[in-house]
Coordinates of C-alpha atoms (C1' of nucleotides) in Angstrom, one line a residue:
Chain D
M14 CA 14.0 16.8 4.8
L15 CA 13.2 15.3 8.2
Q16 CA 10.9 18.4 8.4
D17 CA 9.3 17.3 5.3
T18 CA 8.8 13.5 6.7
L19 CA 7.4 14.7 10.3
S20 CA 4.3 16.4 8.1
F21 CA 3.0 13.1 7.7
A22 CA 1.7 13.3 11.4
T23 CA -1.6 13.8 9.8
P24 CA -3.7 11.0 9.9
D25 CA -5.1 10.8 7.0
C26 CA -4.5 7.6 4.7
S27 CA -6.7 8.9 1.5
G28 CA -3.2 11.2 0.6
C29 CA -0.6 8.4 1.8
P30 CA 2.0 8.2 -0.5
I31 CA 2.1 4.0 -0.2
R32 CA -1.8 3.9 -0.5
H33 CA -1.9 1.5 -3.1
R34 CA 0.8 -0.6 -2.2
A35 CA 1.5 -1.0 1.4
V36 CA -0.3 -4.0 3.6
C37 CA -3.3 -1.7 3.2
A38 CA -3.7 -1.7 -0.4
R39 CA -6.6 -3.6 -0.9
C40 CA -8.5 -2.2 2.3
D41 CA -12.4 -0.2 1.5
G42 CA -13.0 3.2 3.2
D43 CA -14.6 1.3 6.4
E44 CA -11.2 -0.8 6.9
L45 CA -9.2 2.3 6.4
A46 CA -11.1 4.0 8.8
R47 CA -10.3 1.3 11.3
L48 CA -6.9 1.1 10.8
E49 CA -6.5 4.9 11.2
E50 CA -7.9 4.3 14.9
I51 CA -4.5 2.2 15.6
K52 CA -2.4 3.6 13.4
Y53 CA 0.5 6.0 14.5
Y54 CA 3.7 7.9 12.4
R55 CA 7.4 7.5 13.9
S56 CA 9.9 8.9 12.8
F57 CA 13.6 8.1 12.5
E58 CA 17.1 9.4 11.7
A59 CA 19.3 7.9 9.3
G60 CA 21.8 5.6 11.2
Q61 CA 19.3 5.3 14.0
T62 CA 18.3 1.3 14.8
V63 CA 14.7 1.2 14.5
I64 CA 14.4 -2.5 16.2
W65 CA 17.0 -4.4 17.9
S66 CA 17.0 -8.5 16.9
G67 CA 15.3 -10.0 19.6
D68 CA 13.7 -7.3 21.4
R69 CA 10.5 -7.6 22.1
M70 CA 8.2 -6.2 19.3
D71 CA 4.6 -4.3 20.5
F72 CA 4.3 -3.1 16.5
V73 CA 4.1 -3.9 13.1
G74 CA 4.3 -1.0 10.4
S75 CA 4.8 0.1 7.0
V76 CA 8.0 2.1 5.6
V77 CA 6.0 5.3 4.4
S78 CA 9.2 7.1 3.0
G79 CA 13.1 6.7 3.5
I80 CA 15.1 3.5 3.5
A81 CA 16.0 0.8 6.1
T82 CA 17.7 -2.5 6.3
L83 CA 17.1 -6.2 7.8
T84 CA 20.2 -7.2 9.1
Q85 CA 21.8 -10.7 11.1
T86 CA 24.6 -10.3 12.8
M87 CA 27.0 -13.2 14.4
E88 CA 28.5 -12.8 17.8
D89 CA 31.9 -12.2 15.8
G90 CA 30.8 -9.2 14.6
R91 CA 30.1 -10.9 10.8
T92 CA 27.1 -9.1 9.3
Q93 CA 24.3 -10.2 6.6
M94 CA 21.8 -7.7 5.3
V95 CA 18.6 -9.9 4.5
G96 CA 16.4 -7.5 3.0
L97 CA 16.1 -3.7 2.1
L98 CA 12.9 -2.3 3.2
L99 CA 11.4 0.4 0.9
P100 CA 8.4 2.6 1.0
S101 CA 5.5 0.4 1.4
D102 CA 7.5 -2.7 2.6
F103 CA 6.0 -4.0 5.8
V104 CA 8.2 -4.6 9.2
G105 CA 7.3 -6.9 12.1
R106 CA 5.5 -10.6 12.0
P107 CA 1.9 -11.1 13.5
G108 CA 2.1 -13.7 15.8
R109 CA 5.5 -13.0 16.9
D110 CA 6.9 -11.2 20.3
G111 CA 10.7 -11.0 19.5
A112 CA 12.4 -9.3 16.6
A113 CA 14.3 -11.6 14.4
Y114 CA 16.6 -8.9 12.9
D115 CA 17.9 -5.4 13.5
V116 CA 16.0 -3.0 11.5
V117 CA 18.5 0.3 11.1
A118 CA 17.4 3.1 8.8
T119 CA 19.7 3.9 6.1
S120 CA 18.2 7.3 5.4
D121 CA 15.7 9.5 7.5
L122 CA 12.7 7.5 7.6
V123 CA 9.2 7.4 8.5
M124 CA 7.4 4.5 9.3
C125 CA 3.4 4.0 10.0
C126 CA 2.8 2.2 12.5
F127 CA -0.1 -0.2 14.4
R128 CA 0.2 -1.8 17.7
K129 CA 0.1 -5.5 17.1
K130 CA -2.2 -6.6 19.0
P131 CA -4.9 -4.5 17.9
F132 CA -3.4 -5.3 14.2
E133 CA -3.3 -9.3 14.8
Q134 CA -6.8 -8.6 15.6
M135 CA -8.1 -6.9 12.4
M136 CA -6.0 -9.5 10.5
E137 CA -8.7 -12.4 12.4
T138 CA -11.5 -9.9 11.1
T139 CA -10.6 -8.4 8.0
P140 CA -9.4 -10.8 5.1
H141 CA -8.1 -7.8 3.1
I142 CA -5.7 -7.3 4.8
A143 CA -4.1 -11.2 5.4
Q144 CA -4.4 -11.2 2.1
R145 CA -2.5 -8.4 0.8
L146 CA 0.0 -9.4 3.7
L147 CA 0.1 -12.9 2.1
Q148 CA 0.7 -11.6 -1.4
M149 CA 3.6 -9.4 -0.1
T150 CA 5.4 -12.1 2.0
L151 CA 5.3 -14.3 -1.2
D152 CA 6.9 -11.6 -2.9
E153 CA 9.6 -11.2 -0.5
L154 CA 10.1 -14.8 -0.3
D155 CA 10.8 -14.6 -4.1
A156 CA 12.8 -11.9 -3.2
A157 CA 14.9 -14.0 -0.9
R158 CA 15.4 -16.7 -2.9
E159 CA 16.8 -14.4 -5.5
W160 CA 19.2 -13.4 -3.5
M161 CA 20.4 -16.9 -2.3
L162 CA 21.5 -17.6 -5.9
V163 CA 23.6 -14.3 -6.3
L164 CA 25.0 -14.7 -2.6
G165 CA 25.8 -18.4 -3.4
R166 CA 27.4 -18.8 -6.9
K167 CA 27.7 -15.4 -8.5
T168 CA 31.3 -14.3 -8.7
A169 CA 31.8 -10.8 -6.8
R170 CA 31.5 -8.7 -10.8
E171 CA 28.3 -10.4 -10.8
K172 CA 27.0 -9.5 -7.8
I173 CA 27.5 -6.3 -8.1
A174 CA 26.1 -6.1 -11.8
S175 CA 23.3 -7.8 -9.7
L176 CA 23.0 -5.3 -7.0
L177 CA 23.2 -1.9 -9.5
A178 CA 20.3 -3.7 -11.7
I179 CA 17.6 -4.6 -8.9
I180 CA 18.3 -0.8 -7.7
G181 CA 18.6 0.2 -11.4
R182 CA 15.2 -1.4 -12.3
R183 CA 13.1 -0.7 -9.0
N184 CA 13.9 3.2 -9.6
A185 CA 13.0 2.8 -13.4
S186 CA 9.5 0.8 -11.6
I187 CA 9.2 3.3 -9.6
Q188 CA 9.1 6.2 -12.3
S189 CA 7.2 4.1 -14.5
V190 CA 10.0 4.2 -17.0
S191 CA 11.2 1.6 -19.1
V192 CA 14.5 0.1 -18.8
A193 CA 15.3 0.4 -22.2
D194 CA 18.8 1.4 -22.5
R195 CA 19.9 4.5 -20.2
V196 CA 19.3 4.5 -16.2
V197 CA 20.6 6.7 -13.9
F198 CA 20.3 6.7 -10.5
D199 CA 21.7 7.4 -6.8
L200 CA 22.9 4.3 -4.5
P201 CA 20.9 4.4 -1.6
L202 CA 23.7 2.4 0.4
T203 CA 27.1 2.6 1.4
R204 CA 29.8 0.5 0.3
E205 CA 30.2 -1.2 3.7
A206 CA 26.3 -1.8 3.2
M207 CA 26.6 -3.0 -0.4
A208 CA 29.2 -5.2 0.9
D209 CA 26.7 -6.6 3.8
Y210 CA 24.0 -7.1 1.6
L211 CA 26.4 -8.8 -1.1
G212 CA 28.6 -11.4 1.5
L213 CA 31.5 -9.4 0.6
T214 CA 34.3 -7.0 2.1
L215 CA 34.0 -3.3 1.4
E216 CA 37.4 -3.3 -0.5
T217 CA 36.2 -6.0 -2.8
V218 CA 33.1 -4.0 -3.5
S219 CA 35.3 -0.8 -4.3
R220 CA 37.2 -2.6 -6.2
Q221 CA 34.3 -4.3 -8.6
V222 CA 32.8 -0.9 -9.0
S223 CA 35.9 0.5 -9.9
A224 CA 36.3 -2.4 -12.6
L225 CA 33.0 -1.9 -14.0
K226 CA 33.4 1.7 -14.3
K227 CA 37.0 1.0 -16.1
D228 CA 35.2 -1.3 -18.5
G229 CA 32.3 1.2 -19.4
V230 CA 29.6 -0.8 -17.9
I231 CA 28.6 1.9 -15.7
E232 CA 29.5 6.0 -15.2
L233 CA 29.8 7.7 -12.0
Q234 CA 29.2 11.4 -11.0
G235 CA 30.7 11.5 -7.3
K236 CA 30.8 8.1 -5.5
R237 CA 26.9 7.3 -5.3
H238 CA 25.2 8.9 -8.7
V239 CA 25.1 6.1 -11.1
T240 CA 24.8 6.0 -15.0
V241 CA 24.1 2.8 -17.1
P242 CA 24.7 3.3 -20.4
D243 CA 23.4 0.2 -21.3
F244 CA 21.2 -2.2 -19.4
S245 CA 21.2 -5.4 -21.1
R246 CA 25.1 -5.2 -20.9
L247 CA 24.8 -4.9 -17.1
L248 CA 22.4 -7.7 -17.1
E249 CA 24.4 -9.8 -18.7
E250 CA 27.5 -8.6 -16.1
A251 CA 25.1 -10.0 -13.4
G252 CA 25.0 -13.4 -15.4
D253 CA 21.3 -12.8 -15.5
D254 CA 19.1 -14.2 -18.8
Q255 CA 18.8 -11.2 -20.9
D256 CA 15.6 -9.7 -19.5
G257 CA 16.3 -10.9 -16.2
G258 CA 13.3 -12.8 -14.4
L259 CA 10.9 -9.4 -14.5
L260 CA 10.7 -8.7 -10.6
V261 CA 7.9 -6.5 -9.5
Chain E
M2 CA 8.7 -48.2 -0.9
L3 CA 7.2 -46.8 -4.3
Q4 CA 4.4 -49.2 -3.5
D5 CA 3.7 -47.9 0.0
T6 CA 3.4 -44.0 -0.9
L7 CA 1.2 -45.0 -3.6
S8 CA -1.0 -46.4 -1.1
F9 CA -2.0 -42.8 0.1
A10 CA -4.2 -42.6 -2.9
T11 CA -7.2 -43.7 -1.0
P12 CA -8.6 -39.9 -0.2
D13 CA -9.2 -39.6 3.3
C14 CA -7.7 -36.9 5.1
S15 CA -8.6 -37.5 8.6
G16 CA -5.4 -39.8 8.6
C17 CA -3.2 -38.1 6.4
P18 CA 0.1 -38.0 8.2
I19 CA 0.9 -34.1 7.5
R20 CA -2.8 -33.2 8.7
H21 CA -1.8 -31.2 11.4
R22 CA 1.2 -29.8 10.0
A23 CA 0.2 -28.7 6.3
V24 CA -2.0 -25.8 4.8
C25 CA -5.2 -27.9 5.6
A26 CA -4.0 -27.7 9.5
R27 CA -6.4 -25.0 10.5
C28 CA -9.3 -26.7 8.3
D29 CA -12.3 -27.8 10.2
G30 CA -14.5 -31.1 9.0
D31 CA -16.7 -29.2 6.6
E32 CA -13.6 -27.2 4.9
L33 CA -11.6 -30.4 4.6
A34 CA -14.7 -32.1 3.4
R35 CA -14.7 -29.3 0.2
L36 CA -10.8 -29.9 -0.5
E37 CA -11.2 -33.2 -0.5
E38 CA -13.5 -33.1 -3.6
I39 CA -10.5 -31.0 -5.3
K40 CA -7.5 -32.7 -4.1
Y41 CA -5.6 -35.6 -5.8
Y42 CA -2.5 -37.4 -5.2
R43 CA 0.6 -37.5 -7.1
S44 CA 3.9 -39.9 -7.0
F45 CA 7.2 -38.9 -8.2
E46 CA 10.5 -41.6 -8.3
A47 CA 13.7 -40.1 -7.0
G48 CA 15.4 -37.9 -9.4
Q49 CA 12.3 -37.1 -11.3
T50 CA 11.6 -33.4 -11.8
V51 CA 7.9 -32.8 -10.4
I52 CA 8.0 -29.2 -12.0
W53 CA 10.3 -27.0 -14.5
S54 CA 10.9 -23.3 -13.7
G55 CA 9.3 -21.2 -16.0
D56 CA 6.6 -24.2 -16.7
R57 CA 2.8 -23.3 -16.7
M58 CA 1.3 -24.4 -13.3
D59 CA -2.1 -25.8 -12.9
F60 CA -1.6 -27.0 -9.8
V61 CA -0.3 -26.3 -6.3
G62 CA 0.1 -29.2 -3.3
S63 CA 1.3 -30.2 -0.2
V64 CA 4.6 -33.0 0.3
V65 CA 3.0 -35.6 1.8
S66 CA 6.1 -37.8 2.2
G67 CA 9.9 -38.0 0.6
I68 CA 11.9 -35.1 0.3
A69 CA 12.2 -32.7 -2.9
T70 CA 14.5 -29.6 -3.7
L71 CA 13.9 -26.0 -4.8
T72 CA 16.6 -25.0 -7.5
Q73 CA 17.4 -22.1 -9.6
T74 CA 20.1 -22.4 -12.6
M75 CA 22.1 -20.2 -14.2
E76 CA 22.8 -20.6 -18.2
D77 CA 26.0 -21.6 -17.7
G78 CA 24.8 -24.4 -15.3
R79 CA 25.4 -23.0 -11.7
T80 CA 22.9 -24.0 -9.4
Q81 CA 21.7 -22.7 -6.2
M82 CA 18.8 -24.9 -4.2
V83 CA 16.7 -22.2 -2.5
G84 CA 14.2 -24.7 -0.7
L85 CA 14.4 -28.3 0.8
L86 CA 11.0 -29.3 1.1
L87 CA 10.0 -31.8 3.7
P88 CA 6.7 -33.8 4.2
S89 CA 3.8 -30.9 4.8
D90 CA 5.6 -27.8 2.8
F91 CA 3.8 -26.5 0.2
V92 CA 4.4 -26.2 -3.5
G93 CA 3.6 -23.3 -5.4
R94 CA 1.9 -19.8 -5.7
P95 CA -1.3 -18.8 -5.5
G96 CA -2.1 -16.0 -7.9
R97 CA 1.1 -17.0 -10.2
D98 CA 0.8 -18.9 -13.5
G99 CA 4.9 -20.0 -14.1
A100 CA 6.6 -22.0 -11.9
A101 CA 9.6 -19.9 -10.4
Y102 CA 11.9 -22.9 -9.8
D103 CA 12.8 -26.6 -10.8
V104 CA 11.4 -28.8 -8.3
V105 CA 13.0 -32.2 -8.0
A106 CA 12.4 -35.1 -6.2
T107 CA 15.2 -36.3 -4.0
S108 CA 13.3 -39.6 -2.7
D109 CA 10.3 -41.2 -3.8
L110 CA 7.9 -38.9 -3.2
V111 CA 4.0 -38.5 -2.7
M112 CA 2.5 -34.9 -3.5
C113 CA -1.4 -34.0 -2.3
C114 CA -2.4 -31.4 -5.1
F115 CA -5.3 -29.1 -5.5
R116 CA -6.0 -27.9 -9.0
K117 CA -5.0 -24.3 -8.8
K118 CA -7.8 -22.2 -9.7
P119 CA -10.4 -24.1 -7.7
F120 CA -7.5 -23.7 -4.4
E121 CA -7.4 -19.8 -5.2
Q122 CA -11.0 -19.9 -4.9
M123 CA -11.2 -22.1 -1.7
M124 CA -8.4 -19.5 -0.4
E125 CA -10.8 -16.6 -0.8
T126 CA -14.0 -18.2 1.2
T127 CA -12.0 -19.8 3.7
P128 CA -9.3 -18.0 5.8
H129 CA -8.4 -20.7 7.7
I130 CA -6.6 -21.6 4.5
A131 CA -5.2 -18.4 3.7
Q132 CA -4.2 -17.8 7.6
R133 CA -2.2 -20.8 7.6
L134 CA -0.5 -20.4 4.2
L135 CA 0.7 -16.8 5.5
Q136 CA 2.1 -18.3 8.5
M137 CA 3.7 -21.3 6.5
T138 CA 5.2 -18.0 4.1
L139 CA 6.7 -16.2 7.1
D140 CA 8.4 -19.4 8.2
E141 CA 9.8 -20.0 5.2
L142 CA 10.9 -16.3 4.8
D143 CA 12.6 -16.8 8.0
A144 CA 14.5 -19.9 7.2
A145 CA 15.3 -18.4 3.6
R146 CA 17.2 -15.3 5.5
E147 CA 18.6 -17.6 8.1
W148 CA 20.1 -19.1 4.9
M149 CA 21.3 -16.0 3.5
L150 CA 23.6 -15.7 6.7
V151 CA 25.5 -18.8 6.1
L152 CA 25.4 -18.3 2.3
G153 CA 26.5 -15.1 2.3
R154 CA 29.0 -15.3 5.5
K155 CA 29.8 -18.6 7.0
T156 CA 33.4 -20.4 6.0
A157 CA 32.8 -23.8 4.5
R158 CA 33.6 -25.8 7.6
E159 CA 30.6 -23.4 9.3
K160 CA 28.1 -24.2 6.5
I161 CA 28.5 -27.7 6.6
A162 CA 28.1 -27.8 10.7
S163 CA 25.2 -25.5 9.9
L164 CA 23.5 -27.8 7.4
L165 CA 23.9 -31.0 9.8
A166 CA 22.5 -29.1 12.5
I167 CA 19.2 -28.0 10.5
I168 CA 19.0 -31.7 9.6
G169 CA 19.3 -33.2 12.8
R170 CA 17.3 -30.6 14.4
R171 CA 14.7 -31.1 12.6
N172 CA 14.6 -34.9 12.8
A173 CA 14.8 -34.6 16.5
S174 CA 12.0 -32.3 16.7
I175 CA 9.6 -34.9 14.2
Q176 CA 10.8 -37.7 16.7
S177 CA 10.1 -35.2 19.2
V178 CA 13.1 -36.3 21.1
S179 CA 15.3 -33.0 22.9
V180 CA 18.5 -32.1 21.0
A181 CA 20.5 -32.8 24.2
D182 CA 23.9 -34.5 23.2
R183 CA 23.6 -37.5 21.2
V184 CA 21.8 -37.0 17.9
V185 CA 21.8 -40.1 15.1
F186 CA 20.6 -39.1 11.3
D187 CA 20.7 -40.2 7.6
L188 CA 21.8 -37.3 5.0
P189 CA 18.8 -37.2 2.9
L190 CA 21.2 -35.3 0.5
T191 CA 24.2 -36.2 -1.8
R192 CA 27.3 -34.4 -1.6
E193 CA 26.4 -32.6 -4.5
A194 CA 23.2 -31.9 -3.7
M195 CA 24.7 -30.6 -0.3
A196 CA 27.1 -28.2 -2.3
D197 CA 24.4 -26.8 -4.3
Y198 CA 22.6 -26.1 -0.7
L199 CA 25.6 -24.6 0.4
G200 CA 27.0 -22.5 -2.2
L201 CA 30.3 -24.7 -2.6
T202 CA 31.9 -27.4 -4.4
L203 CA 30.9 -31.0 -4.1
E204 CA 35.1 -31.6 -3.7
T205 CA 34.9 -28.9 -1.0
V206 CA 31.7 -30.5 1.0
S207 CA 33.4 -34.0 0.6
R208 CA 36.7 -32.5 2.2
Q209 CA 34.9 -30.2 4.8
V210 CA 32.7 -33.6 6.2
S211 CA 36.2 -35.5 6.3
A212 CA 37.8 -32.7 8.5
L213 CA 34.5 -32.7 10.8
K214 CA 34.9 -36.4 11.1
K215 CA 38.6 -36.0 11.9
D216 CA 38.1 -33.7 14.6
G217 CA 35.4 -35.6 16.5
V218 CA 32.5 -33.4 15.7
I219 CA 30.7 -36.1 13.8
E220 CA 31.1 -39.8 13.1
L221 CA 29.8 -41.9 10.1
Q222 CA 28.9 -44.9 9.4
G223 CA 28.9 -45.2 5.7
K224 CA 28.4 -42.1 3.8
R225 CA 25.5 -41.0 5.1
H226 CA 24.6 -42.3 8.7
V227 CA 25.7 -39.5 10.7
T228 CA 26.4 -39.5 14.4
V229 CA 26.4 -36.2 16.4
P230 CA 28.5 -37.0 20.1
D231 CA 27.9 -33.3 21.0
F232 CA 25.7 -31.4 19.2
S233 CA 26.4 -28.1 21.1
R234 CA 29.7 -28.7 19.8
L235 CA 28.1 -28.7 16.3
L236 CA 26.5 -25.5 16.9
E237 CA 29.6 -24.1 18.0
E238 CA 31.5 -25.3 15.0
A239 CA 28.7 -23.8 13.0
G240 CA 28.9 -20.2 14.6
D241 CA 25.5 -20.4 15.8
D242 CA 24.9 -19.0 19.5
Q243 CA 24.9 -21.9 22.1
D244 CA 20.9 -22.8 21.4
G245 CA 21.0 -21.4 17.5
G246 CA 18.1 -19.3 17.2
L247 CA 15.4 -22.2 17.8
L248 CA 13.5 -22.7 14.4
V249 CA 10.6 -24.6 13.8
Chain V
dC11 C1' 32.9 -59.5 -13.2
dG12 C1' 32.8 -54.8 -15.5
dA13 C1' 30.6 -50.6 -14.9
dC14 C1' 28.7 -46.5 -13.2
dG15 C1' 27.7 -43.1 -9.7
dG16 C1' 28.9 -41.3 -5.7
dC17 C1' 32.7 -40.2 -2.9
dT18 C1' 37.4 -39.0 -1.4
dT19 C1' 42.1 -37.2 -1.6
dG20 C1' 45.6 -34.7 -4.0
dA21 C1' 48.3 -31.1 -6.6
dC22 C1' 47.7 -26.2 -8.4
dT23 C1' 45.3 -21.9 -9.1
dT24 C1' 42.7 -18.1 -8.3
dC25 C1' 39.6 -15.5 -6.2
dC26 C1' 38.7 -12.6 -2.5
dG27 C1' 39.8 -11.3 2.1
dT28 C1' 43.0 -9.1 5.3
dC29 C1' 46.1 -5.3 6.3
dA30 C1' 47.7 -1.2 5.5
dA31 C1' 48.4 3.5 3.5
dA32 C1' 46.1 7.3 1.7
dG33 C1' 42.8 10.4 -0.8
dA34 C1' 38.2 12.5 -1.1
dC35 C1' 34.6 15.1 0.5
dC36 C1' 32.3 17.4 4.9
dG37 C1' 31.3 20.2 8.7
dT38 C1' 33.2 22.0 12.4
dG39 C1' 35.6 25.0 14.9
dG40 C1' 39.5 28.5 15.6
Chain A
dC12 C1' 39.9 31.7 5.4
dC13 C1' 41.9 27.8 6.4
dA14 C1' 43.1 23.5 9.6
dC15 C1' 41.3 19.8 11.9
dG16 C1' 38.9 15.7 12.4
dG17 C1' 35.5 12.3 10.7
dT18 C1' 33.6 9.4 7.6
dC19 C1' 33.5 7.0 3.4
dT20 C1' 36.2 5.5 -0.2
dT21 C1' 40.2 3.8 -2.9
dT22 C1' 44.0 1.2 -4.0
dG23 C1' 48.3 -1.5 -3.2
dA24 C1' 50.4 -5.9 -1.7
dC25 C1' 49.9 -10.4 0.5
dG26 C1' 47.8 -14.7 2.0
dG27 C1' 44.7 -18.1 2.2
dA28 C1' 40.4 -20.6 1.9
dA29 C1' 38.0 -22.3 -1.7
dG30 C1' 37.8 -23.7 -7.0
dT31 C1' 39.6 -26.5 -10.6
dC32 C1' 41.4 -30.3 -12.9
dA33 C1' 42.5 -34.9 -12.2
dA34 C1' 43.2 -39.6 -10.3
dG35 C1' 41.7 -43.1 -7.7
dC36 C1' 38.4 -45.4 -4.4
dC37 C1' 33.9 -47.9 -2.7
dG38 C1' 29.7 -49.7 -3.2
dT39 C1' 25.8 -51.4 -6.1
dC40 C1' 23.8 -52.8 -10.3
dG41 C1' 23.2 -55.4 -14.3

DNA sequence: CGACGGCTTGACTTCCGTCAAAGACCGTGG
DNA sequence: CCACGGTCTTTGACGGAAGTCAAGCCGTCG
């Protein structure tokens, strides 16, 4: 698997799997060529920390494949996930030197990186990049606010259902399948990571997953493979209105 | 008070109190002149709803004076505040027609509005606007993520302390006073609004405010006027590291 | 004055966290 | 091959933080 991902080292954007969704989505051939000059790939193994909070960041970049998490940690060890980074998501903040969060590879991960200074210069001269980045940042802001409602007001059961709904819906959108009724996917997160995302303990996550299973809202094959027989039922459990604020 | 705010109706940007901090901050004289052509002021009284979630939005704009809140509501009435809008903050999302949240004026409020279509066109042609909006959106995203940690992982007492610290720090920054030790400010929110911000009930907010007062972390004159005798003590109570991630 | 909204305080309940033990699964090495 | 350790997960018993329900206080405004 890691071998596969390393093969991205050939630096040709035109065949890139995230070409049409990443920060470079709006760039034309010329602009892409200039980006190619300052880009490079980096691979990380599952579990590796990509960036430590507080560290100086000399690059920004996009997730090409794999999954990473964005987390904050308090001195006493309490941690809260503040973002889930999927292919095409952008990492780093132009105009800031220090990293504000830990970025950890949850699966094997490949990133397309740009040295920060040249990237910032390109942003000045290439509106297409800044425009796309604004769009992506606004989407992330919406997602963060959506999540604030989950964290602040939902019960443990609703939180689990919300997370499953988000993952299920996203999987469906990647495969361009409608979320009619039956939805099947693999959880990309451990119970502990789910807990960190949801502001719960891993025990509570485990209990509520079991409860949803017992009540027939979901079916489990193994620990990670999930089947949702009736997606609208899951949305009800999540406390979302029926079609759940059609996200991206 | 409302009379005062209405006097902003004179449309001259150069004397605008948020000139250097709003979405127009980077604009030069020319650009400002073009913005003036499409701008208009609107006033709202305390308690009025500025925008209803789901409504079509035909304008975007900046808060000139006063305070507004951004909230989400579930069908059963549970509500979560997802943003606090202060002078210079931007409302609305270019490129989207429907409002995602309720916007409510907490105090009397004046907004500088732009019709959406012309504003979007100006964004295309005026990099300074898009650049500034990106910067502001990234700041908001950071604030939202900061708040996710508060909502997901902090205790009720820590939540209250965190809110007081944020308000106190911001007040200090507006007045360009250092947050050395003694900090004094008025709470711009009711107990219920604080609860909606913090993911608590208003009773719990009331209890924890009383507890912080009893323990000497804060002093109260009336219900809303707060004195913090030792700001670093407040930060400790908030669970922040000593200088609390120097925000804006 | 009385009525109202905002706030406080008390008594009780409950959801979820804590602590603890043990099961499932996997790869390693004897 | 199976024993072993490690990680991830489940489940139970218990306790505590915060929610719920209810009563009453304070300041303001008609």
